[in-house]
Every structure is written in structure tokens, then in C-alpha cells.
Coordinates of C-alpha atoms and ligand atoms in Angstrom, one line a residue:
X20 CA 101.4 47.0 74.8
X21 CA 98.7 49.2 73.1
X22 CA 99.0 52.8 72.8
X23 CA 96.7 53.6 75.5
X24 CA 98.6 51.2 78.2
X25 CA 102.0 53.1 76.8
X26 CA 100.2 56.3 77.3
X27 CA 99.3 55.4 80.8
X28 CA 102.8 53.3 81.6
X29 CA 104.7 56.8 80.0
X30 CA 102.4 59.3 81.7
X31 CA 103.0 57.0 85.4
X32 CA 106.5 57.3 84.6
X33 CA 106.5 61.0 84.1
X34 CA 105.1 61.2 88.2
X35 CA 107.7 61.9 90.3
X36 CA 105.8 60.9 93.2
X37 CA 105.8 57.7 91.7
X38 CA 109.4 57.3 91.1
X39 CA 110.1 56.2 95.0
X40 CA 108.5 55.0 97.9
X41 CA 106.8 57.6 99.6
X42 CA 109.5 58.5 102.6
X43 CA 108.7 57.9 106.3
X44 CA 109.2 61.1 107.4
X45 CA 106.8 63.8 106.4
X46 CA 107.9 66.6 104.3
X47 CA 108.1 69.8 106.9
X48 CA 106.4 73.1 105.1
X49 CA 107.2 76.0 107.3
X50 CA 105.0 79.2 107.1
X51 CA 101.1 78.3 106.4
X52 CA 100.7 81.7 103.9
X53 CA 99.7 81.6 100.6
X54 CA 102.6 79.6 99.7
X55 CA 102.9 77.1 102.5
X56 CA 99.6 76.2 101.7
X57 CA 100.0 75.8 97.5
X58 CA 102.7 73.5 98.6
X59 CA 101.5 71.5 100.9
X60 CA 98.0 71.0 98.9
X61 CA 100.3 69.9 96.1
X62 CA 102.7 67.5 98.0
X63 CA 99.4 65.6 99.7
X64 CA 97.9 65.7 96.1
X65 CA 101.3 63.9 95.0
X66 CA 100.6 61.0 98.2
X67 CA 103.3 62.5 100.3
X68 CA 102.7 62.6 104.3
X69 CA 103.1 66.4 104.8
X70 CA 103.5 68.7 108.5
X71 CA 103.6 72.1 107.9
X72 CA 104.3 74.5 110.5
X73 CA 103.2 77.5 111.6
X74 CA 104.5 80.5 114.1
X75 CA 101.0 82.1 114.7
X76 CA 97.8 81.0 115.9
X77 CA 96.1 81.1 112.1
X78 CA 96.8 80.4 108.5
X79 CA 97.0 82.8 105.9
X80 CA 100.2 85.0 106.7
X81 CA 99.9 88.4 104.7
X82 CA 96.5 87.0 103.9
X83 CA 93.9 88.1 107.0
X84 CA 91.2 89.9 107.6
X85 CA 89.5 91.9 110.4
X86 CA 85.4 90.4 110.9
X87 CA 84.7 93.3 113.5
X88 CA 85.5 96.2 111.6
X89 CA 82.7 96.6 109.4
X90 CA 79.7 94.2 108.1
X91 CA 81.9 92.8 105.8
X92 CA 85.6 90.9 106.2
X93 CA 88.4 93.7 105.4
X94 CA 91.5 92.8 104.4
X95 CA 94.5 93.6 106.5
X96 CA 96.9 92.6 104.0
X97 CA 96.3 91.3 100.5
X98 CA 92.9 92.4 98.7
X99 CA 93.2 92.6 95.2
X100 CA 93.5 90.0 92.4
X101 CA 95.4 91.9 89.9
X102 CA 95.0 91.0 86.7
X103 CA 92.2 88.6 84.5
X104 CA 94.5 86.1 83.6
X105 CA 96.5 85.1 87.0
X106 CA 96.1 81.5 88.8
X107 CA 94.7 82.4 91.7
X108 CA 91.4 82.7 89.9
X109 CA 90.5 79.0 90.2
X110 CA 90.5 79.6 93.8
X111 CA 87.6 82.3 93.5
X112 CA 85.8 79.7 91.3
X113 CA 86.2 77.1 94.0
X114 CA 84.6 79.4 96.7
X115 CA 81.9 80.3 93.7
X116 CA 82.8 83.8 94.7
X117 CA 81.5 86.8 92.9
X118 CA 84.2 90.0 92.2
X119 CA 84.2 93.6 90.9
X120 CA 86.7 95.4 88.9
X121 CA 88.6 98.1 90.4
X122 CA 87.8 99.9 86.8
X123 CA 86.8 103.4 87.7
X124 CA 89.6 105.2 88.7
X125 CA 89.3 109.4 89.2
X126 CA 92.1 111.4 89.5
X127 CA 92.5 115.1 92.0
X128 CA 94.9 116.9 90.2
X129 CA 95.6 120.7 90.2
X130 CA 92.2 121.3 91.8
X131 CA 90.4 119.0 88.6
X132 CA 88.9 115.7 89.2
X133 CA 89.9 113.4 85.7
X134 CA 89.9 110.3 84.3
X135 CA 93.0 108.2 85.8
X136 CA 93.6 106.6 82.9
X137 CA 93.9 109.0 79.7
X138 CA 95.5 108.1 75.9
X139 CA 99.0 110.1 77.2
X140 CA 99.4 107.4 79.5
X141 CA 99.0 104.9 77.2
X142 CA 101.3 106.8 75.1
X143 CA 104.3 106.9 77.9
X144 CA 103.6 103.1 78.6
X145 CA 104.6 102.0 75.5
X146 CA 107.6 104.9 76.1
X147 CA 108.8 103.5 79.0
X148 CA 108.5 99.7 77.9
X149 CA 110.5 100.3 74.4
X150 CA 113.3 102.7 76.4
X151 CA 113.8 99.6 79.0
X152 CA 113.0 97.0 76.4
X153 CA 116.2 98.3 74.7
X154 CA 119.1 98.9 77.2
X155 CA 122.1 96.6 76.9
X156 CA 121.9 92.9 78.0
X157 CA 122.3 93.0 81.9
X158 CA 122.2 97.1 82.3
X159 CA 119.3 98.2 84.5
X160 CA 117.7 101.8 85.8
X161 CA 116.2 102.9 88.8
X162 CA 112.5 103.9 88.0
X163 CA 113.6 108.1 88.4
X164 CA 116.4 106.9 85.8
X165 CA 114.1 105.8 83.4
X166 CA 111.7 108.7 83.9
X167 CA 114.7 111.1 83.2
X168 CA 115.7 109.5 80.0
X169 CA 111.8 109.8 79.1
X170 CA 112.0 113.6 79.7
X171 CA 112.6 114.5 76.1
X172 CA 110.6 111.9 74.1
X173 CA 107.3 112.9 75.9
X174 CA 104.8 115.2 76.7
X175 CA 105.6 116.6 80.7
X176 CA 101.5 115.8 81.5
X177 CA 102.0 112.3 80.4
X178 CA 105.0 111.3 82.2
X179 CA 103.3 113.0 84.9
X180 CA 100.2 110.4 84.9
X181 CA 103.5 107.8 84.9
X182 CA 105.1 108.9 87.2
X183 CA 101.9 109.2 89.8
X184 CA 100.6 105.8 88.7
X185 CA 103.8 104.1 89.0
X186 CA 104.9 105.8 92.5
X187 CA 101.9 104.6 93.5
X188 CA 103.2 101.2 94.9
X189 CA 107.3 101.4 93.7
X190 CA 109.9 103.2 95.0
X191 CA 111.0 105.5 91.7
X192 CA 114.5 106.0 93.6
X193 CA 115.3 102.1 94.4
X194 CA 113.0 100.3 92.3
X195 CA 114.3 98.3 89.0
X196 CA 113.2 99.6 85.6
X197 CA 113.5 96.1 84.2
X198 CA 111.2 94.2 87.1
X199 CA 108.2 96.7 86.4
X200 CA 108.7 96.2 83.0
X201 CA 108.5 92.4 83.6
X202 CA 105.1 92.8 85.8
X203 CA 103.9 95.6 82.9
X204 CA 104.4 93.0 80.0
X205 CA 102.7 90.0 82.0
X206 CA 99.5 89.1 79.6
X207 CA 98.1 88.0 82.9
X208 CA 97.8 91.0 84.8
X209 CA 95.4 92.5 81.8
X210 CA 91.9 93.3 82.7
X211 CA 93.4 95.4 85.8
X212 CA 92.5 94.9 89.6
X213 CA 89.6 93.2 90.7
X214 CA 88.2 92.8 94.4
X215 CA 86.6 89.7 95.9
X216 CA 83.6 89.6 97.1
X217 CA 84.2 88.2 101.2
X218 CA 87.7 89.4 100.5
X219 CA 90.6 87.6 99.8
X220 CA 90.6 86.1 103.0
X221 CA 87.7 84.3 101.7
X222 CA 89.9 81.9 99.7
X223 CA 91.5 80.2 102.1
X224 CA 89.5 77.6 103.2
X225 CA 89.5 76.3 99.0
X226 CA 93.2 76.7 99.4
X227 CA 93.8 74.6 102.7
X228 CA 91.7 72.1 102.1
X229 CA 91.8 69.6 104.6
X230 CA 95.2 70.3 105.1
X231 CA 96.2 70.2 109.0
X232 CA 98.6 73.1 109.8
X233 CA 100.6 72.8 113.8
X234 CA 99.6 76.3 114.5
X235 CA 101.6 78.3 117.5
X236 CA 104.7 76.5 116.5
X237 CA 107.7 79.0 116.1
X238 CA 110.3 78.1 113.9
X239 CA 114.1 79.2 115.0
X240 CA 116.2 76.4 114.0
X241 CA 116.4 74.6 110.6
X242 CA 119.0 71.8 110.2
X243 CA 119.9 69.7 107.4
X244 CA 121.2 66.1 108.6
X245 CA 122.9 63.2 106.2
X246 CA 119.1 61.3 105.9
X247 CA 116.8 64.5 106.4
X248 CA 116.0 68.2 108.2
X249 CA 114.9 68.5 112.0
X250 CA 113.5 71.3 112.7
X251 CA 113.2 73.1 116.5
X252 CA 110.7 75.6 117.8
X253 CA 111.4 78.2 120.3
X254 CA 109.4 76.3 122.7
X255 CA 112.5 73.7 121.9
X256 CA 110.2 70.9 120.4
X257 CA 111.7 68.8 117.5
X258 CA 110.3 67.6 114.6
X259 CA 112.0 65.4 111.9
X260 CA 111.4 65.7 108.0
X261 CA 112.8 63.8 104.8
X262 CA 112.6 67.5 103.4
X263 CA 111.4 71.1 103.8
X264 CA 110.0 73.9 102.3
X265 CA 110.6 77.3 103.4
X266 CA 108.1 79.9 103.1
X267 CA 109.4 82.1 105.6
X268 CA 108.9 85.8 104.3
X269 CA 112.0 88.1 103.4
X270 CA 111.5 90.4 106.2
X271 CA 112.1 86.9 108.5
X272 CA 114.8 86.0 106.7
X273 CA 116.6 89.3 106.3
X274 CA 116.3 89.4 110.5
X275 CA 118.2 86.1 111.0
X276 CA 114.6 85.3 113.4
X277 CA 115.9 81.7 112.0
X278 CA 119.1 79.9 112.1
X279 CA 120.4 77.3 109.5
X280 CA 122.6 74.3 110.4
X281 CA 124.5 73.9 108.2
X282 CA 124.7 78.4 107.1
X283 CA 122.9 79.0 104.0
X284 CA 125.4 79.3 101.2
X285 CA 126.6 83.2 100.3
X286 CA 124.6 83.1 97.2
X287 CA 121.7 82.6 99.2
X288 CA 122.6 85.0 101.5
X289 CA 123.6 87.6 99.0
X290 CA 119.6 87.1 97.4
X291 CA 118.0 87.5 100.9
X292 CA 120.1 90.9 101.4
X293 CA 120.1 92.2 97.8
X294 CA 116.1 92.2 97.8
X295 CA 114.3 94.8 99.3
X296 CA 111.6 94.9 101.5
X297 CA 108.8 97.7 101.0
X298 CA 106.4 99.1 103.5
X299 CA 102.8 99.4 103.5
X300 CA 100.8 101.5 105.2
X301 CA 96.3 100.9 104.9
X302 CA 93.9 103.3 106.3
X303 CA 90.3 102.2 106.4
X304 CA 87.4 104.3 107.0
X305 CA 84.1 103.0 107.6
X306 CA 81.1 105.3 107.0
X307 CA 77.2 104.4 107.2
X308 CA 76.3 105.7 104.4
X309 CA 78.6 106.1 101.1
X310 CA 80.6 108.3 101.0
X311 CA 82.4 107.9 97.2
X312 CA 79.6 108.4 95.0
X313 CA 78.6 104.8 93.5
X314 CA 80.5 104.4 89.4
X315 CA 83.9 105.8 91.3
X316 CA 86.0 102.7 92.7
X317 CA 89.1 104.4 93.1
X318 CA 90.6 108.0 93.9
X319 CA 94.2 109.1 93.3
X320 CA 95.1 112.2 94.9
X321 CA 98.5 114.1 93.8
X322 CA 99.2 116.3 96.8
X323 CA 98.3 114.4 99.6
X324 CA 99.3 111.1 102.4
X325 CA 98.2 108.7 101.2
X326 CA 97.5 109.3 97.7
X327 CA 95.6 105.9 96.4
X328 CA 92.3 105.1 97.9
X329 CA 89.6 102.5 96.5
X330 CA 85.8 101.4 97.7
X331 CA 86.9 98.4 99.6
X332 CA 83.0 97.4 99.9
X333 CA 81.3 95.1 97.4
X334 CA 78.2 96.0 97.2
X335 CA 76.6 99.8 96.6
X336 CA 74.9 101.8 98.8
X337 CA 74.3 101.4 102.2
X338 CA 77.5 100.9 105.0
X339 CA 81.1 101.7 102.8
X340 CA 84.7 101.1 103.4
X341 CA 86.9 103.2 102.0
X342 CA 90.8 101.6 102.1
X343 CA 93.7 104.7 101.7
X344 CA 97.0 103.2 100.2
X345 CA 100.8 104.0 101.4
X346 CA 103.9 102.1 100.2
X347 CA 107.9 102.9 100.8
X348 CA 108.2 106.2 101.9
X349 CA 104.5 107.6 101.7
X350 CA 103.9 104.6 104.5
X351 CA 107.0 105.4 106.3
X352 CA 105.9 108.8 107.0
X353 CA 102.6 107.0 108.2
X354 CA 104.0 104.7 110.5
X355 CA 106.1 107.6 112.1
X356 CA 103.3 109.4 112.8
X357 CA 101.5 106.0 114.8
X358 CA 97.8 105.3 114.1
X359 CA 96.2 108.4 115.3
X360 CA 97.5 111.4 113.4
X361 CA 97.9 108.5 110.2
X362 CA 94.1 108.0 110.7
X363 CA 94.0 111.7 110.5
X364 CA 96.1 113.0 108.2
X365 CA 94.1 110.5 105.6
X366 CA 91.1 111.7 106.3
X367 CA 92.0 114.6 105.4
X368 CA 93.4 113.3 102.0
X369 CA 90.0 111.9 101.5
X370 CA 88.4 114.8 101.6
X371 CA 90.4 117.0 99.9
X372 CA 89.9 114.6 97.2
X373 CA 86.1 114.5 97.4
X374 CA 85.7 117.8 98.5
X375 CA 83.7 116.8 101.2
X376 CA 83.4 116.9 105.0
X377 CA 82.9 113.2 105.4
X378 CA 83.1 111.6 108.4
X379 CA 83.6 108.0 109.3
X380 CA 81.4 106.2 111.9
X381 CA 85.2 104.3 112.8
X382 CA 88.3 103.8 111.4
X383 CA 91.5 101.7 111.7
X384 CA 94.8 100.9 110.1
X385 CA 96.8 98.0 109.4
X386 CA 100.4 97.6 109.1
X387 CA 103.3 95.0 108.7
X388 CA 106.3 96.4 109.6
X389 CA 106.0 95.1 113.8
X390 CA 104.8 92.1 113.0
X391 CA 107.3 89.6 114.0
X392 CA 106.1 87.1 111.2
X393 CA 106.2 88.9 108.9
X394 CA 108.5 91.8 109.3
X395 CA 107.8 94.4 105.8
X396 CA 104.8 94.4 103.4
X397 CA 106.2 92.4 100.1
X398 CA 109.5 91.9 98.4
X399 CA 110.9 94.3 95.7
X400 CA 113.5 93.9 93.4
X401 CA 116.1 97.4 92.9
X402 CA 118.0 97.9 90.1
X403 CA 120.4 95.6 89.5
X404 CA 118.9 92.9 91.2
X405 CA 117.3 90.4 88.4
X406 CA 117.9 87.0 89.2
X407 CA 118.3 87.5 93.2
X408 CA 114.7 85.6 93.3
X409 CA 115.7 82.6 91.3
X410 CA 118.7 82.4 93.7
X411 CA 116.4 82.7 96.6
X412 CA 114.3 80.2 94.9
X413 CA 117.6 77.6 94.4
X414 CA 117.2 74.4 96.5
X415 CA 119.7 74.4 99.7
X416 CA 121.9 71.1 100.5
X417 CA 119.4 69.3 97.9
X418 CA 116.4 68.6 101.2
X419 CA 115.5 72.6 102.1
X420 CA 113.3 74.0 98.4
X421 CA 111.9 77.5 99.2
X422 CA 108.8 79.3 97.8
X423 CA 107.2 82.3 99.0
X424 CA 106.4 85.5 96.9
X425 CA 109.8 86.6 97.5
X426 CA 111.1 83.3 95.7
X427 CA 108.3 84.1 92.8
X428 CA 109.1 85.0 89.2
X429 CA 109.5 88.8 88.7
X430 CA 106.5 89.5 86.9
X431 CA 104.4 87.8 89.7
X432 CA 106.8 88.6 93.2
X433 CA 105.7 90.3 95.8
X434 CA 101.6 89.1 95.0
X435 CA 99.2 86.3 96.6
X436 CA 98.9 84.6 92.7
X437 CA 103.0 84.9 92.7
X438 CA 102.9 83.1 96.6
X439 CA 100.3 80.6 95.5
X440 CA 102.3 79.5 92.1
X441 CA 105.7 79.2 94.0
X442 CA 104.2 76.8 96.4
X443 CA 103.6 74.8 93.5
X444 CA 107.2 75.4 92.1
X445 CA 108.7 74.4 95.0
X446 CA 106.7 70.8 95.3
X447 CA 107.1 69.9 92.2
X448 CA 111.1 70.6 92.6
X449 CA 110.7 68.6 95.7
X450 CA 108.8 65.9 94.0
X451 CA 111.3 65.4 91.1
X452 CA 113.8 64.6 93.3
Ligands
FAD509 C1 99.3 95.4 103.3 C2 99.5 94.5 102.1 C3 98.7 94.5 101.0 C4 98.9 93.6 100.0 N1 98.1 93.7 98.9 C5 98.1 92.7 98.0 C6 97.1 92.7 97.0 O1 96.2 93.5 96.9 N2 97.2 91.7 96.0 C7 98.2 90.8 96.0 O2 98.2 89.9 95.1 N3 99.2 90.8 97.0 C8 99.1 91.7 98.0 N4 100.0 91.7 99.0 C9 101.1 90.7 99.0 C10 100.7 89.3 99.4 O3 100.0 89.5 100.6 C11 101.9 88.4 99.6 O4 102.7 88.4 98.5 C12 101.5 87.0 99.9 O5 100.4 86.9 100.8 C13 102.7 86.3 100.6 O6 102.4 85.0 100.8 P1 103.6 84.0 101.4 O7 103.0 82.7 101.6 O8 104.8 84.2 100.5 O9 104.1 84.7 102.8 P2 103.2 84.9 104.1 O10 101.8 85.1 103.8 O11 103.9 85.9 104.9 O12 103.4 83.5 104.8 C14 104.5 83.1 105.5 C15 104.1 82.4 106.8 O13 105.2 82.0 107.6 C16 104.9 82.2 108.9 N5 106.1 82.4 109.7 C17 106.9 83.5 109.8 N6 108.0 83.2 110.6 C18 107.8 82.0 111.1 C19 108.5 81.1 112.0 N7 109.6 81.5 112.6 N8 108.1 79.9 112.2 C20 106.9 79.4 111.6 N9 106.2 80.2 110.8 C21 106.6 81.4 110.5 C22 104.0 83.5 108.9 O14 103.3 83.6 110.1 C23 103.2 83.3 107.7 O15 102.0 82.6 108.0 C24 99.9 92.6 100.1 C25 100.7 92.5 101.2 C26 100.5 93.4 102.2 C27 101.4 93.3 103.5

């Protein structure tokens, strides 16, 4: 045998598609999000006969967008590829789609509009990562910890731009200091946020592929039986499986919408209720003619609901869409107040922070929290709670593997690029056997 043929013998060897005869009965993927999709795309890839399985009547889960609002698609749910270096890029090369970085940012703060991102936040970055960088093996802090025990190394203004930056999408009373610090110190996430031109939404088709999805089929009952998993739909229809992967979202999870023959062990259990589940709140205002002057892509305002908003459109002047920003308890206070007065009361945020009478031609919000598929925004991890994704992540009974962003590594959860690489993890567990 030559080296080449060894190569190729070794390198056959090393697929564990390869290891077995493809089984007769598909692998079940249930939930056609981000993750659903990675996983099935890699399972076909692999030669295996794949079903996946889906509640509503369209793929994408937290991925979707509205095509009546404005010109352009607007993203209900995820929008932003954040960071340079993350995987979900060779989607947007796929579609040959062009994007914009979310560079720009202003800032309203005592009456003064500033740069966003000024050296004393750079300063109390490398603050904050050294202070939780250094605490015991296994000891964690809530973010408003970790800010306290900053108090006295640096300058109030700095810890300020921290604190507003931060708070912007964690909860600073819940939150772990040691998962930001993971998502902080991911070399991926440089180069900051970008936006896609046709939206995130836009991916999808270079995701699915020719990938058929059951669509309308409502999973409530997951079993695992001596030669494989059967799976029933509230309509009552079965369908049998060798294996499965679970993508169903925390939220779904944390509701018991779906039951588990035999009961998923108490480490699982104890994953599913020890991570949280945020809330996210977006307000989108379309006007006809711009209303953020054109070099500004993002506004943060310090006294006002919501606080975050960015330029949602992709290309300068004409129609704009500006998208307002609420997580935990900022979107809370939205979603008590229903559409309307939330509509309102961020309009008024708006222009406070331009201190201008703008007025949108219409206007809309989207939210998560009553949607039965979904059930919360993303996952979050609070302090104390490394490693509760890896258990969610564990393979159940050795035939149920789970992805999902919840199930992602801490520097990626609760993201589309942290969905999308779980799917992957969770085939390739399934393919190794
Ligand atoms: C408002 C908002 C803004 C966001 N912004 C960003 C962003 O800018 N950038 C970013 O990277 N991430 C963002 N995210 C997070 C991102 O959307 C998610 O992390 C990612 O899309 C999750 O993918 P998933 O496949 O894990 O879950 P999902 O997309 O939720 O997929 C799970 C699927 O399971 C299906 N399902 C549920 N129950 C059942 C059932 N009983 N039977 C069958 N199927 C079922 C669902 O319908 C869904 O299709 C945002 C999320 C929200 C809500």
C-alpha cells in the first residue's frame, strides 16, 4: 500500500459515517432553526436518510423576517453577525451577500452626544477581564458584583461606559461575570457587529439546502425504545427514528410543551432549569426619508426605554428603518406596556436622542415571549452556572444528541453562529456513534 492509498484507507477510516451501514430508519431532527438545519445539512452530507421536524409552518425559528414592513426584509429575531471571525460567515459568502458594520456608534449622555466607544472603556475592559480572569477556580460574580469590586480601581465615567454597554443586552443582577468574560475574550467576535444586506433571513435558503423539513408538525412526545426513538405530534401521528436531535429552544423545554419517555435524567433537568431565559423586546420605525443622519449606525441613549437603537437599513438615503433594542428588564417593562404605548414610549427615546421631532410613516414591534415555539428571546447563563450548557448538550440514553444555542459553547450561546455550530456538534456526535 502506497502512502497515498494509506492516506485515503486512514482518512475513510476516520468517517464515522462510514463505520456502519447507513440505518433504515431516518435520523429525526426536531426544530428546523438555525440548528436543526446545520444538523441536518451535516447528517445528509454524511449519507444518512434524515426527517426533521418542524411545529410551525416555516423554517428558520428565531430567524424570520417581516417582507411587508418596509422595502426591505426586517428581522424579527436575529439580525446581526457579531463578530469578523464567526462561522456563519461562509453562509453570507454562499448567498454572495454584501454587509455593513455596525461601526459608528453615538452616545446621548447628560444632554452630550459622544463617541460610544472612548479609550476609558478600553481601559475598564481590560479591568473587568483581569478582575474575573483572576477569581478562584470555580468562584463566579454576578455582572453588578464585578462592577462593585471595579469601583475603586477605575475612573466612575469609565465604569459608567461599562456598565451602559454591558447592560445593554445582560442582566447586571443575574448575569455571570465569567460567561461575558468568555464571549469578551472570543477572537471571533473582533471586528464588532455587522448587518446583512437582505437580513439574516437571507441565509437560509444557503443553509437548508435541499433539505426537506415536515412543516406544521408539533412535537409533544419523544420516546427512546430498545432499537430507536418514535416520536408523536399533537395531531397524534408517529414517526420512527434510529436517532434524534433536539433543537427545541430553552424556553420549550423549560415549559415541559414536550414529554420524554423514558424522563430526561436530573442532570439534564437541572441544566434546562439552571439556565435562564432573557427577554427581548424590538421596536422598528420606518420613516421615508432618514431620519439618523447617514455616518451614525447606532444610538445609545442613557435615560431612556429602550436605550440601544441602530439603522436597520442597508443602504443610505432614501426609506430607513430604525430598530430600538430592549433585553431583561428594559423589555419586560415593554411587553407590560403591549405594542402601543411600547411603540410610543420609544419614539420618544428616539427623539430625545436625536433631538428631533421625527416621525415614522409606520411602525411595529416584535417579541418572543407568546410565542409558543419559542417561548423567551435566547438563553443566558447566571452566575454559577458554567457548564449547565455542556450538560444540556450531553447525549440522552445514547439515541436523543441535542444542539441548539442553548446547548452552544459559552462564548457563542445564545447567537445564530453558536445555533449553526451546535448543529454541527451534535451530528458529528451522532455520527461517531
Ligand atoms: C429578538 C431576537 C434578536 C436576536 N438577535 C440576534 C442577533 O442579532 N445575532 C445573533 O447571532 N443572534 C440573535 N438572536 C439569537 C438567535 O436568534 C438564536 O440564538 C438562534 O436563532 C437560535 O437558533 P436555534 O436553532 O437554536 O433555535 P430556534 O431558532 O428557536 O429553532 C428551534 C425550532 O424548533 C421549533 N419547535 C419548537 N417547539 C417545537 C415542537 N414542539 N415541535 C416541533 N418543532 C418545535 C421552532 O419552531 C423552531 O423552528 C436573537 C434572538 C431574538 C429572539
Amino acid at each position: 500500500m502506497n502512502r497515498r492509498s494509506l492516506l485515503m484507507a486512514l482518512s475513510l477510516l476516520s468517517l464515522p459515517s462510514c463505520r456502519r451501514a447507513p440505518p433504515k430508519d431516518p435520523v429525526l431532527v426536531i426544530g428546523a432553526g438555525v440548528a436543526g438545519l446545520s444538523a441536518a445539512a451535516r447528517l445528509r452530507r454524511a449519507g444518512l436518510p434524515v426527517v426533521v421536524l418542524e411545529a410551525r409552518d416555516r423554517v428558520g425559528g428565531r430567524v424570520h423576517a417581516s417582507t411587508t414592513f418596509a422595502a426591505h426584509p426586517i428581522d424579527l429575531g436575529a439580525e446581526l453577525m457579531h463578530g469578523r471571525g464567526i462561522a456563519t460567515w461562509e453562509l453570507v459568502t454562499d448567498r454572495r451577500a454584501r454587509t455593513r458594520p455596525v461601526s459608528n456608534v453615538v452616545e446621548r449622555h447628560a444632554g452630550q452626544l459622544m463617541p460610544f466607544h472612548g479609550e476609558p472603556s478600553d481601559a475598564v475592559a481590560t479591568a473587568f477581564v483581569e478582575l474575573v480572569a483572576g477569581l478562584p477556580s470555580g468562584a463566579d460574580l454576578t455582572l453588578a458584583q464585578a462592577f462593585e469590586r471595579l469601583e475603586p480601581r477605575v475612573p466612575p465615567e469609565a465604569l459608567r461606559a461599562l456598565r451602559t454597554q454591558v447592560s445593554l443586552d445582560a442582566d447586571l443582577e443575574t448575569m455571570s461575570a465569567r460567561a461575558v468574560l468568555a464571549i469578551v475574550s472570543d477572537p471571533n467576535r473582533e471586528g464588532g457587529d455587522f448587518v446583512i444586506e437582505g437580513g439574516m433571513s437571507g441565509l437560509l435558503p444557503a443553509l437548508q439546502g435541499d433539505t426537506r423539513v415536515r412543516l406544521g408538525f408539533v412535537v409533544e412526545h419523544i420516546e427512546v425504545l430498545s432499537g430507536g426513538v418514535r416520536v408523536t405530534s399533537k395531531a397524534g401521528e408517529v414517526v420512527a427514528g434510529s436517532s434524534a436531535i433536539v433543537t427545541l429552544p430553552l424556553g420549550v423545554l423549560r415549559a415541559n410543551d414536550v414529554r420524554f419517555s423514558p424522563p430526561l435524567p436530573t442532570q439534564k433537568r437541572e441544566a434546562i432549569e439552571g439556565l435562564g431565559m432573557a427577554a427581548a423586546v424590538k421596536l422598528f420605525y420606518r420613516f421615508s426619508t432618514p431620519a439618523v443622519r447617514a455616518g451614525t449606525d447606532a444610538l445609545v441613549v442613557d435615560d431612556a426605554l429602550p436605550r440601544f437603537f441602530w439603522v436597520g437599513t442597508f443602504r443610505a438615503g432614501g426609506e430607513q428603518v430604525v430598530t430600538g433594542w430592549a433585553t431583561h428588564d428594559d423589555a419586560r417593562r415593554l411587553l407590560g406596556m403591549g405594542e402601543t404605548a411600547a411603540l410610543t414610549r420609544g419614539l420618544e427615546a428616539l427623539r430625545h436622542a436625536l433631538r428631533s421631532n421625527v416621525t415614522p410613516v409606520s411602525m411595529r414591534w416584535s417579541e418572543w415571549e407568546s410565542q409558543p415555539f419559542t417561548r423567551g428571546a435566547y438563553s443566558m447563563t447566571r452566575a454559577g452556572g458554567l457548564g449547565l450548557r455542556e450538560r444540556l448538550a450531553t447525549p440522552t440514553e445514547g439515541r436523543l444528541f441535542w444542539a441548539g444555542e442553548a446547548t452552544a459553547l459559552e462564548a457563542e450561546a445564545s447567537t445564530v453562529h453558536g445555533a449553526f455550530n451546535s448543529g454541527r456538534r451534535a451530528a458529528d456526535e451522532l455520527l461517531r456513534g
